[in-house]
Each structure stands twice: as C-alpha cells, then as structure tokens.
CSV table of C-alpha atoms in Angstrom, one decimal:
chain,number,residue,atom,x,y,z
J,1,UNK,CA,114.2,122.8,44.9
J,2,UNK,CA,117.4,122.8,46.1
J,3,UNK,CA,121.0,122.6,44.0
J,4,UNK,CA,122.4,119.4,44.8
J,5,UNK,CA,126.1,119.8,45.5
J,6,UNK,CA,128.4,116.7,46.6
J,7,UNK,CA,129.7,116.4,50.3
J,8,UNK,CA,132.9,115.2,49.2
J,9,UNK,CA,135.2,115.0,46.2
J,10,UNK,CA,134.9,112.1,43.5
J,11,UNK,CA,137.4,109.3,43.5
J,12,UNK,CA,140.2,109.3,40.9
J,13,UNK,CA,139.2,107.1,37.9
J,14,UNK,CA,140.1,103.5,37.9
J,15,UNK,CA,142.5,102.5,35.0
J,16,UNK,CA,143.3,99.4,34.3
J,17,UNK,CA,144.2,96.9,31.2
J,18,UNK,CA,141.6,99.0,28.9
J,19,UNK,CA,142.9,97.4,25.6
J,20,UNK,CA,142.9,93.9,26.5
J,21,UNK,CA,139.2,94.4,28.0
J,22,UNK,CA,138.2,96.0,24.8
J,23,UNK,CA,140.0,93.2,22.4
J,24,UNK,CA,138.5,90.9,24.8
J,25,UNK,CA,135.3,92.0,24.4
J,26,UNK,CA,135.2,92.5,20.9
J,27,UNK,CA,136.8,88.7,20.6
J,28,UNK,CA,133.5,87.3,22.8
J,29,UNK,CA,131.1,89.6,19.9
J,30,UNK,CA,133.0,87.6,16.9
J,31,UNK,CA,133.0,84.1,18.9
J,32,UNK,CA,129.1,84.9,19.3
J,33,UNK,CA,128.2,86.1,16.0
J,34,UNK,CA,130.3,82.4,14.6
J,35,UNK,CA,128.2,80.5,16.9
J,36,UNK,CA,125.2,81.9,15.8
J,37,UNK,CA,125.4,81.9,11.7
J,38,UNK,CA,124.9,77.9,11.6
J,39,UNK,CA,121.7,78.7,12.9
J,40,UNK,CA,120.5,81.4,11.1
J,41,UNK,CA,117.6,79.7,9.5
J,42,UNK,CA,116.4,79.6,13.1
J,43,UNK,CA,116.6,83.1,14.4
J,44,UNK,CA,114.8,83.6,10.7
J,45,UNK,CA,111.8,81.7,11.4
J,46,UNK,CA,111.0,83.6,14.8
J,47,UNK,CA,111.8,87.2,13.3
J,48,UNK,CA,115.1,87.2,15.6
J,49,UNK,CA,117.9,88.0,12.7
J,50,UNK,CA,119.0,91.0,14.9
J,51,UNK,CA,120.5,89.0,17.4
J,52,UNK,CA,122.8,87.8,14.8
J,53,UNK,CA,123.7,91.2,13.5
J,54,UNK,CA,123.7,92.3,16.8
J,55,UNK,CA,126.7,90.3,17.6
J,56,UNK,CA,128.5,91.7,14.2
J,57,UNK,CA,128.1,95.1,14.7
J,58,UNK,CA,129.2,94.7,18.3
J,59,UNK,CA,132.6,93.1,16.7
J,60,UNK,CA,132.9,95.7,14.5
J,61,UNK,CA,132.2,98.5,17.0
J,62,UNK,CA,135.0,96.8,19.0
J,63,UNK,CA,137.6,97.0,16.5
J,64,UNK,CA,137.0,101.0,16.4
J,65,UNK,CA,137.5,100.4,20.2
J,66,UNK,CA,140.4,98.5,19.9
J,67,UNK,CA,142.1,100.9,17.8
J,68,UNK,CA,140.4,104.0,19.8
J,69,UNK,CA,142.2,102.5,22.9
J,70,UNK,CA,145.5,102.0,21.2
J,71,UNK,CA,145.5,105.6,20.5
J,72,UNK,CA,144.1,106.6,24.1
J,73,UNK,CA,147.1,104.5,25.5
J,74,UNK,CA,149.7,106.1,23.5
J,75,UNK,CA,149.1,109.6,24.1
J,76,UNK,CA,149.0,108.7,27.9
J,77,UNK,CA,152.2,107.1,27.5
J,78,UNK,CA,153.4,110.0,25.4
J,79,UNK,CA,151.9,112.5,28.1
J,80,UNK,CA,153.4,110.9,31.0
J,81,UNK,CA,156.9,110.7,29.1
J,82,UNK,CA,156.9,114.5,28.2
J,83,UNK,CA,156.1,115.4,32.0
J,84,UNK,CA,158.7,113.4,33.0
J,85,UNK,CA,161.1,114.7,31.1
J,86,UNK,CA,159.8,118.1,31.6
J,87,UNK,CA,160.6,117.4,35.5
J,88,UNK,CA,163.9,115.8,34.7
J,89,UNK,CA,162.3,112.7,36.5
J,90,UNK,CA,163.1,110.6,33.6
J,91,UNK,CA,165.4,107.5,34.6
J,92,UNK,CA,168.6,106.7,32.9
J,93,UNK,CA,170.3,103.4,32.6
C-alpha cells in the first residue's frame, strides 16, 4: 500500500468569535438542563436521567471552555502585540 501524501497544501485555519461560540454554547447546555429538571420524574420512569446530566456536564464542560478560550485569546493577542512591536509595526496615536 501506498503512503498517502496530499496534492496540495491545507488551508489556513478559520478563526472567528471562538469565545462567544463557546459561552453560547455552554448558555444553550444550562437553558437545556433548566428545561429539563421540571421533568425529571419523567426521564426517571424510562431510565433516561442521563439526558439530564448530560446537559449539566455539557454546561460545566463549557465553563472550562469559556475560560480555556479567554486564555487562548489572550495570549494571541499578547503574541500578535509582541511581534508587532518586535517589527516596529506597532501604531501610535
């Protein structure tokens, strides 16, 4: 078999608002777990509890995210400002 090698090179990664996509996220996990307490009994009766801890640990995991990101952002920001510096591209007012 034959080593598989790409024919061209692979696009630049797409970034875009990653923090409000995670807080987003993580918001619609809360809002989903809230709806779903109320009718806990129910999910209880047909063994299906795990949908509504599902939703909890998916807001939780989001609020590592969210503060993941934050950090992510910041040393981009931080990264971009050093090089620019570095350069002596940096604007002035």
């Amino acid at each position: 078999m034959a080593k598989w090698t790409p024919k061209h090179e692979a696009p630049e990664p797409l970034e875009g608002p990653v923090v409000a996509t995670i807080t987003g996220g993580t918001i619609l996990w809360f809002v989903l777990f809230l709806v779903q307490v109320p009718f806990y009994g129910w999910f209880d009766d047909r063994d299906l509890t795990w949908w509504v801890w599902t939703c909890l640990a998916g807001a939780g995991l989001g609020l590592i995210g969210i503060w993941y990101v934050r950090k992510r952002d910041a040393a981009i920001k931080r990264h971009e400002a050093a090089r620019a510096t570095e350069t002596g591209t940096g604007t002035s007012a």
